[in-house]
XYZ file of C-alpha atoms in Angstrom:
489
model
C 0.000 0.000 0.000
C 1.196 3.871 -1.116
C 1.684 5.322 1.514
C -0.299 8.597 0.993
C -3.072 6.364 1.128
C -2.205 4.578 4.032
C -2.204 7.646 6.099
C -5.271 8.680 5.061
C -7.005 6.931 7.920
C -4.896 9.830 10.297
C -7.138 12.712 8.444
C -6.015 15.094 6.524
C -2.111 14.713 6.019
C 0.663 16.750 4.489
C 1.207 16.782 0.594
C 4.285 16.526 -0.982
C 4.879 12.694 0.525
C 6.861 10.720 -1.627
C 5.318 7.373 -2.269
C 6.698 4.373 -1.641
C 4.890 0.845 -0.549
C 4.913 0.745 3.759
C 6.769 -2.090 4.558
C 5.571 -1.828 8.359
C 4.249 0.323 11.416
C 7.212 -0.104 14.178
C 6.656 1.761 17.498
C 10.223 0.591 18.599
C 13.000 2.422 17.368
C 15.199 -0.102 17.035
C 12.773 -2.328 15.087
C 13.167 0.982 12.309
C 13.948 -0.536 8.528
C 13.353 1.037 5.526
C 9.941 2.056 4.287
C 8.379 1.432 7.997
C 6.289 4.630 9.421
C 7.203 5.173 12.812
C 5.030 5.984 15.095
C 6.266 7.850 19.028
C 4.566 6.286 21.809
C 4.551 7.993 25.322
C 5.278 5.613 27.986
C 5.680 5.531 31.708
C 9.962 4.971 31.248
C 10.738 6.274 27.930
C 8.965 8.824 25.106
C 9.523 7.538 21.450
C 9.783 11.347 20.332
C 13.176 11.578 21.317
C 14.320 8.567 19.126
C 12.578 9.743 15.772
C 16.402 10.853 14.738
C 17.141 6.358 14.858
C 14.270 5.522 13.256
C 14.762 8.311 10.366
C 18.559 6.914 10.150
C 17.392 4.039 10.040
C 15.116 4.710 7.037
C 11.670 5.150 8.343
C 10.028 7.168 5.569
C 7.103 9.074 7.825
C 6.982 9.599 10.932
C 3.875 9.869 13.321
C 3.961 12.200 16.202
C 1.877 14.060 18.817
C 4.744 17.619 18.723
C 7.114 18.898 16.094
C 9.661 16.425 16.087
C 13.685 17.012 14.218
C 13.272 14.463 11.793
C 15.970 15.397 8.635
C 13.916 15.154 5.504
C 11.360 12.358 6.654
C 7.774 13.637 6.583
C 6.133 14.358 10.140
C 2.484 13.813 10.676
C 1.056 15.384 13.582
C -1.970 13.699 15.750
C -3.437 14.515 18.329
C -3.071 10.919 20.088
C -0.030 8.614 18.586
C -1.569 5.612 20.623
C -5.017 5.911 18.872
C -2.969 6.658 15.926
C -0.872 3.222 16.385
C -4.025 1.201 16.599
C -5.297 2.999 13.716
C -2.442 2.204 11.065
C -2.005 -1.154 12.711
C -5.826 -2.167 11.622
C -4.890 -0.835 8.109
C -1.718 -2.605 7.883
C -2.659 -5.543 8.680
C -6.125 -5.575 6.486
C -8.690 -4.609 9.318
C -9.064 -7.952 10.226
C -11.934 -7.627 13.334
C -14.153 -5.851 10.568
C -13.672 -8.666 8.485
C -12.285 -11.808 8.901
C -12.523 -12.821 12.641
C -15.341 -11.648 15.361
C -13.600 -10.737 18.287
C -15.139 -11.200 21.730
C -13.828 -8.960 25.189
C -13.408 -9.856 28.319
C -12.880 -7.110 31.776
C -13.503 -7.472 34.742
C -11.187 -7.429 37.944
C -11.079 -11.263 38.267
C -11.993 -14.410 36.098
C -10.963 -13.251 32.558
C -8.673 -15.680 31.969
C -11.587 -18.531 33.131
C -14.127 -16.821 31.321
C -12.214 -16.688 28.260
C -11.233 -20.384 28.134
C -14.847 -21.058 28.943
C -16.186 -19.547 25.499
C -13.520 -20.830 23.679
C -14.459 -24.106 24.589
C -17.602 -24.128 24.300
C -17.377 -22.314 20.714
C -15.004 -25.020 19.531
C -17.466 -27.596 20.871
C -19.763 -26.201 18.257
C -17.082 -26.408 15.519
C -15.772 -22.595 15.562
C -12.287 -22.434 15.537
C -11.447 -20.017 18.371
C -7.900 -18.411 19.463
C -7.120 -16.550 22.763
C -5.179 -13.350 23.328
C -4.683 -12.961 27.630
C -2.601 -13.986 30.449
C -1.338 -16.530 29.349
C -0.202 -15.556 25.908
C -1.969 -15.505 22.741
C -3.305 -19.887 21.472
C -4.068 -20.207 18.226
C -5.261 -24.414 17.927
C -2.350 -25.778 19.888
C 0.254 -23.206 19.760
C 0.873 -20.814 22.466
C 2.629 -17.453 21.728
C 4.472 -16.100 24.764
C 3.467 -12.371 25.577
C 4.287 -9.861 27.957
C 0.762 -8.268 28.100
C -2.351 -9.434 29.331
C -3.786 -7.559 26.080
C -0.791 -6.456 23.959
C 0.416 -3.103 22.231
C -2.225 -2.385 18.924
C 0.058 -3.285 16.541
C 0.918 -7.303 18.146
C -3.136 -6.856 18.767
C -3.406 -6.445 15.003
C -0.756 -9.113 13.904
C -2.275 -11.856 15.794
C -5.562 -11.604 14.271
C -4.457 -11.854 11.093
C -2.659 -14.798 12.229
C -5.816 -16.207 13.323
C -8.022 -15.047 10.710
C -5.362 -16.412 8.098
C -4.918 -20.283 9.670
C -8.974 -20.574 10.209
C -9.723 -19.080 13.335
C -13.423 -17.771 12.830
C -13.339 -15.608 16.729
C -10.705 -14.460 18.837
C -11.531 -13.914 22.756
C -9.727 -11.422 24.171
C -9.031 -10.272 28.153
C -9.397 -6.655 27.845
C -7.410 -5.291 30.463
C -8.095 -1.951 31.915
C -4.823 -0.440 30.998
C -4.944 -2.234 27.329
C -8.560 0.098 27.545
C -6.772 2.862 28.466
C -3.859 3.057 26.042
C -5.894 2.422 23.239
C -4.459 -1.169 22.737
C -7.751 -2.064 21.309
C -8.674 1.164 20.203
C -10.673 1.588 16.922
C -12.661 -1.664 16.220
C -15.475 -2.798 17.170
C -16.060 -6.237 19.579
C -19.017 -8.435 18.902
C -19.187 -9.039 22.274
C -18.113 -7.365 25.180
C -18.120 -9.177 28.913
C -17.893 -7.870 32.550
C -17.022 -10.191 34.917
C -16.559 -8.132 38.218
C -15.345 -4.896 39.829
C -12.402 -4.648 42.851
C -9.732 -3.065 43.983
C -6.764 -3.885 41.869
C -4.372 -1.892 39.598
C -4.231 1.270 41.913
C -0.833 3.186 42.087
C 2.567 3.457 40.398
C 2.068 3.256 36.799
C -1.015 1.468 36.272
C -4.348 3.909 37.578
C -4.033 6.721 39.685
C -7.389 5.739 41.562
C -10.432 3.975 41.647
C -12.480 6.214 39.545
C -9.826 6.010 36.564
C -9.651 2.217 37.019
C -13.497 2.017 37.024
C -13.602 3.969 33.780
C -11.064 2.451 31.735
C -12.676 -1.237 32.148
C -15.882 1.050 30.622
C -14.593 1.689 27.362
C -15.175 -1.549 25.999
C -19.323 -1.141 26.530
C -18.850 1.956 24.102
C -16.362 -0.666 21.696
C -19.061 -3.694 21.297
C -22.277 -4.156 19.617
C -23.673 -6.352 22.585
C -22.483 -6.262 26.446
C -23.475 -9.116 28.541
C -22.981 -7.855 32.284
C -22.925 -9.302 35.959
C -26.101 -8.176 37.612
C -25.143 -8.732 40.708
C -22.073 -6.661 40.826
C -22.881 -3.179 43.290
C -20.830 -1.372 40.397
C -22.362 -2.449 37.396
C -23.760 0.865 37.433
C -20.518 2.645 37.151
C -19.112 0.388 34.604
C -22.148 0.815 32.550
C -21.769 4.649 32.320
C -21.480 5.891 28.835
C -22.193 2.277 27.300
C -23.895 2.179 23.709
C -23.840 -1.166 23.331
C -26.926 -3.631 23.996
C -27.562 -4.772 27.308
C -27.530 -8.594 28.439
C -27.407 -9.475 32.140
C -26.616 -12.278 34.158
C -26.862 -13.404 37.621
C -28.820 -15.473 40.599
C -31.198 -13.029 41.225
C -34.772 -12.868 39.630
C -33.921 -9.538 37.396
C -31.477 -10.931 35.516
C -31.774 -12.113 31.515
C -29.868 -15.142 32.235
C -30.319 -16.903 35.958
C -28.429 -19.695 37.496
C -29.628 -20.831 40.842
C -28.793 -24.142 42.974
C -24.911 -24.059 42.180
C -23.251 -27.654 44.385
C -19.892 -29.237 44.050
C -19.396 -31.955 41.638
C -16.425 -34.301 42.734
C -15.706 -37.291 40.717
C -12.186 -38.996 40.571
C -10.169 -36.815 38.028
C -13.193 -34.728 37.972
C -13.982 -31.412 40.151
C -16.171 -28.979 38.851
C -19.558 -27.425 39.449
C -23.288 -28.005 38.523
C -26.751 -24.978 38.788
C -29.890 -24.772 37.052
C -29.806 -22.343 34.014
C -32.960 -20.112 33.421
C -34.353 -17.200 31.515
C -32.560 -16.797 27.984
C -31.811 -20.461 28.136
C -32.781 -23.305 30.124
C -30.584 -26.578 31.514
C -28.658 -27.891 33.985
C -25.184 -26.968 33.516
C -21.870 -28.547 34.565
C -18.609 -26.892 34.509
C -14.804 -29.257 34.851
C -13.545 -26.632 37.131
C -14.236 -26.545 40.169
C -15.859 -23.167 42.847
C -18.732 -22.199 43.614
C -17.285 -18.763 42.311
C -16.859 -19.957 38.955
C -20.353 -20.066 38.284
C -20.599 -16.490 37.399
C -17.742 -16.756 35.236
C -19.821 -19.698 33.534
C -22.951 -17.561 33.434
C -20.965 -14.937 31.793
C -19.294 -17.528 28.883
C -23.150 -18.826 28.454
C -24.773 -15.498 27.528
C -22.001 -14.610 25.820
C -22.339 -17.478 23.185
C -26.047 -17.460 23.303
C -25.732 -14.120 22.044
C -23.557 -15.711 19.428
C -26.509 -18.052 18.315
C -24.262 -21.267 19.809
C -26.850 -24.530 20.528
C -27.186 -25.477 24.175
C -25.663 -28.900 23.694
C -22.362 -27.190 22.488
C -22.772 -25.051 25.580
C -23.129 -27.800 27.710
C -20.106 -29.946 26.163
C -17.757 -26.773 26.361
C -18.474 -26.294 29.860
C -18.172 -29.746 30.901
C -14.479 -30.417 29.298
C -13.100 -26.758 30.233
C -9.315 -26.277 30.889
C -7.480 -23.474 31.500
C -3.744 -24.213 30.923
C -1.950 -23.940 34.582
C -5.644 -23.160 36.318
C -6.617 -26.173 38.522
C -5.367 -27.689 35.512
C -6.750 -31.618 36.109
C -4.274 -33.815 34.720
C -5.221 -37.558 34.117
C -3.982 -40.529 36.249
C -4.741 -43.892 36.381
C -5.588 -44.304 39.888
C -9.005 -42.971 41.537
C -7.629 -39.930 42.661
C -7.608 -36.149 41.809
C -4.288 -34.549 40.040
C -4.315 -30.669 39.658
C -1.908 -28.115 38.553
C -2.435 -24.434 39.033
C -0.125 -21.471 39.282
C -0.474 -20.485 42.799
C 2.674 -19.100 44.024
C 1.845 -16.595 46.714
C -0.156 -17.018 50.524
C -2.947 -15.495 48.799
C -3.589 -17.569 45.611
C -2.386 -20.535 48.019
C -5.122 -19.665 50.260
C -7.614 -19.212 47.603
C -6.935 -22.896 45.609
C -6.454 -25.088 48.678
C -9.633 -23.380 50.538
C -11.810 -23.893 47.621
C -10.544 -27.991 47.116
C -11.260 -27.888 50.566
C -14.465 -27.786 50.039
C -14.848 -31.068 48.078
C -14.226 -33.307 51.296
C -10.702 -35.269 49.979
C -9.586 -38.094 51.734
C -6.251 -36.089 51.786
C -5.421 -32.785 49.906
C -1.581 -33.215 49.396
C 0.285 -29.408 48.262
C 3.169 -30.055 46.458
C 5.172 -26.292 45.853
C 8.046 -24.762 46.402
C 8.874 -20.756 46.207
C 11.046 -18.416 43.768
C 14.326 -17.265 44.398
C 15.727 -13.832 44.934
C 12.022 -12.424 46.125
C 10.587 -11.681 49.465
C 10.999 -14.266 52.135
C 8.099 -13.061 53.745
C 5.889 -15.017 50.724
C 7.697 -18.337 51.307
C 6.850 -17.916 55.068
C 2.693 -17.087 54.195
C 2.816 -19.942 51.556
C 3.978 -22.234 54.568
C 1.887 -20.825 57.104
C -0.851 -20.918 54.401
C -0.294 -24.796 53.355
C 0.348 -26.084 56.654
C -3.465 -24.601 58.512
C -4.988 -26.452 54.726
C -3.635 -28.714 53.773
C -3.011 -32.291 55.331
C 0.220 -32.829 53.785
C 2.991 -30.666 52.371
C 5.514 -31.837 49.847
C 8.356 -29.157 50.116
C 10.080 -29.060 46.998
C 11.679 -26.645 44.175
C 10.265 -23.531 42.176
C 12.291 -20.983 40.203
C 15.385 -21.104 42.995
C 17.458 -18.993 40.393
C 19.951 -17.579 41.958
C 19.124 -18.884 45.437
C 19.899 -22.318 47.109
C 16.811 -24.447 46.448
C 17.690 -25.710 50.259
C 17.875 -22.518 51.315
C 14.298 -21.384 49.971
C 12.539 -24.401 51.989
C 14.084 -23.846 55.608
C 12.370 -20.318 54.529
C 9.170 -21.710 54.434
C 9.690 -24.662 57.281
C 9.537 -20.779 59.093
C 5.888 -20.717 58.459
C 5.082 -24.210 58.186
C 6.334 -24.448 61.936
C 3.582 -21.837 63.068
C 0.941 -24.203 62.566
C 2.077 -27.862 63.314
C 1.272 -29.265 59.354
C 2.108 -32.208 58.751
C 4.819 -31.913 55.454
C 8.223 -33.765 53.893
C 10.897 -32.602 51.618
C 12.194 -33.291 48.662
C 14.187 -31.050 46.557
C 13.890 -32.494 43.498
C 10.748 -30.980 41.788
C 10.902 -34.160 39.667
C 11.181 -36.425 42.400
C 8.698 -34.623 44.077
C 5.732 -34.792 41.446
C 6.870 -38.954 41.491
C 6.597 -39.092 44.848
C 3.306 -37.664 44.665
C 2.578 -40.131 41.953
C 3.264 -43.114 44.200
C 1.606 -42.148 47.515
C -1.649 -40.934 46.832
C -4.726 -42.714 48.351
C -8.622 -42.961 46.800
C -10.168 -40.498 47.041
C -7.176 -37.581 47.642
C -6.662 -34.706 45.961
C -3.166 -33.702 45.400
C -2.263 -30.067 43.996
C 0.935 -29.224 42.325
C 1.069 -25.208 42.784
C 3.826 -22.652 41.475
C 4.353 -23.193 37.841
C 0.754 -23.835 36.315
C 1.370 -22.683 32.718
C 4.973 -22.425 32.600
C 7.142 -24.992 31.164
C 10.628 -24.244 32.465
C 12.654 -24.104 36.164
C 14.742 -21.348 36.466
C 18.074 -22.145 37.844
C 21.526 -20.448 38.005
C 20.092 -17.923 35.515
C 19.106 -20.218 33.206
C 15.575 -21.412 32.029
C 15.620 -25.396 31.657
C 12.738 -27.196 30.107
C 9.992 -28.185 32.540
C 6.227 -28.597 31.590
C 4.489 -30.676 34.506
C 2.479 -32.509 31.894
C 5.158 -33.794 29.947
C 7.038 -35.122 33.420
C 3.910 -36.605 34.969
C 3.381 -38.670 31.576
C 7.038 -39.872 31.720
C 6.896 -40.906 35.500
C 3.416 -42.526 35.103
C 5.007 -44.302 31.621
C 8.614 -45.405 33.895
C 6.077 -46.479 36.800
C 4.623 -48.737 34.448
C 7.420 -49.771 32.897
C 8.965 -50.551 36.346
C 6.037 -52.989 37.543
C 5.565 -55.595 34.432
């Protein structure tokens, strides 16, 4: 594409540019090449405007800015906002794709985007849609998983992955909108099918992120001005604020009466290799609905992925099959064993998500609930002592073992939490070896237990010595199940 015409989506422009095909939108100097337009980005550490002299060296041949900028003989197009401007002239570049190709879906809320997200992408596969993911833990597309270091990426990676979707099949794309993706415009400039709001805490307050609660509150907002259909928690106290300025259509869900789509009668569901959920769906659509992961919280993130695809026009026996065969990759992750007992991995690896998993498994009455974990190196020692103190009041046994010691003495790290392991009398044993560890785990469990390997979740590497060694928990518990075998015929 000319590039005259390619800045035409900017306004009106300067004549005189000399055109030449764009060969790409960089907002990263040193990504420059020739032919690119660069575009200067304001951010919290650095301001792109004083590196337009690179990126003209370097043979940009415009460059996008929000102030007169020194740029030699390379063109400079003034905007008012180079972020909205990024996400503008990433759309074009890479062929508007979420007008076109792919229907993209949002997710905000404080907490359960990641759940909710894997939720309607199962269930929209059950029904034969192929379905990628851009969040927390990276962007999926089919089986590949594309590490990022946003829970919603800068404009332009937005842009680039879903034309990678669009072009290998993918017919939606659910997205976690995060509130400061809203805010810098990440998603800026195209419109969602479907926008969904989970819930509304405190969380993202301070330093860089949102000055206060008000801001916060009003950035997750933007996306019910960004979607043609918003399907909302009704029982939220500040659905009202997040609803402020909306222009989208208005779906609700909850367990009171009011709400367009109701559960009611939510119980536990505990089956070995199984823990999940079941309540009674009413209003929009009626059934009983079971989810494969397991708290009683979940079942407003489940309400939430069910009115999202109804709105979508997905059957309720797709519904129901997505929900029941649900994973999220490192989220109470089951993992399946031969014996009749419960294996989970999840990413836990603080005294607060440790709280939150083992009180919630809890609540399923195991025989035993065995917490393998360990704790990262060179952080605070006060959250090895809280994940101690936190294991040893829940769970009935503790297997001490390794995380990402880096730098530290993996030793060293679990005397650190014996500290708070010893203020409540737990019963636990160590072994350093996070290999070992997972096979002794393997060995010893009983019916009926359910054993929890917490730290790593979705990662699949240890960290040691400054070095990042290969380590998916999946691939080790199949090769210690297939040895085990091996070893007894």
């Amino acid at each position: 594409m000319l590039l005259s015409e390619f800045l035409r989506v900017l306004g009106e422009v300067e004549t005189g540019i000399t055109d030449r095909e764009v060969t790409d939108v960089v907002y990263d100097s040193r990504q420059a090449k020739p032919g690119c337009v660069f575009v200067c980005l304001r951010g919290s550490s650095s301001d792109g405007h004083n590196y337009v002299p690179q990126a003209a060296a370097a043979g940009a041949q415009a460059i996008v800015a929000e102030e007169p900028v020194d740029a030699g003989d390379v063109p400079v197009v003034i905007v008012p906002d180079t972020k909205a401007a990024l996400a503008v002239l990433s759309a074009k570049f890479f062929g508007n794709p979420a007008e076109r190709d792919i229907k993209v879906i949002g997710i905000t809320g404080t907490k359960g985007k990641t759940t909710t997200a894997y939720m309607v992408r199962s269930i929209l596969e059950a029904a034969g849609h192929k379905t990628g993911i851009i969040g927390t833990i990276g962007v999926q597309i089919g089986d590949t998983v594309i590490k990022t270091e946003n829970t919603t990426p800068q404009s332009y990676d937005v842009q680039k992955y879903l034309r990678q979707m669009a072009n290998e099949g993918c017919e939606y794309c659910v997205m976690e909108a995060s509130s400061i993706g809203l805010k810098d415009k990440r998603v800026y400039g195209f419109p969602f099918t479907v926008g969904v709001f989970t819930n509304f805490s405190e969380d993202h307050i301070g330093g860089v992120e949102h000055k206060d609660m008000q801001e916060y509150m009003e950035s997750k907002a933007l996306l019910f001005s960004m979607c043609k259909t918003g399907v909302m928690n009704l029982d939220d106290p500040n659905l009202e604020g997040i609803l402020r300025g909306h222009t989208c259509e208005v779906k609700t869900f909850g367990f009171g009466k009011e709400a367009w789509l109701r559960g009611a009668d939510c119980r536990h569901l505990n089956r070995p290799g199984f823990l999940g959920i079941a309540f009674e769906v009413s209003g929009a659509m009626n059934f009983t609905a079971e989810v494969g992961i397991p708290g009683k919280f979940n079942a407003y993130n489940a309400l939430a992925a069910i009115g999202c695809c109804h709105v979508l026009g997905v059957p309720e026996s797709a519904v129901k099959r997505g929900l029941s065969t649900v994973k999220v990759k490192g989220r109470i992750e089951p993992v399946p064993v031969p014996g009749n007992y419960t294996l989970l991995l999840d990413y836990a690896h603080n005294g607060v998500g440790m709280e939150n998993i083992l009180t919630t498994l809890r609540e399923y009455d195991p025989h035993r609930l065995i917490c393998m974990f360990g704790a990262g190196g060179n952080r605070p020692k006060i959250r090895r002592y809280e994940m101690g103190e936190v294991s040893g009041k829940l769970a009935d046994l503790s297997v001490l073992t390794a995380d990402n010691s880096r730098f530290e003495n993996v030793n060293d790290i679990i005397e650190d939490i014996k500290v708070g392991m010893a203020k409540t009398g737990g019963e636990y044993i160590t072994i350093p070896d996070r290999r070992e560890a997972i096979r002794w785990c393997l060995e010893n469990a009983e019916d009926g237990d359910i054993v929890v390997l917490a730290g790593k979740g979705h990662e699949d590497y240890q960290e040691i010595e400054g070095k990042k060694y290969p380590f998916d928990e999946r691939v080790v518990i199949q090769e210690l199940l297939d040895s085990m075998k091996s070893e007894n015929t």
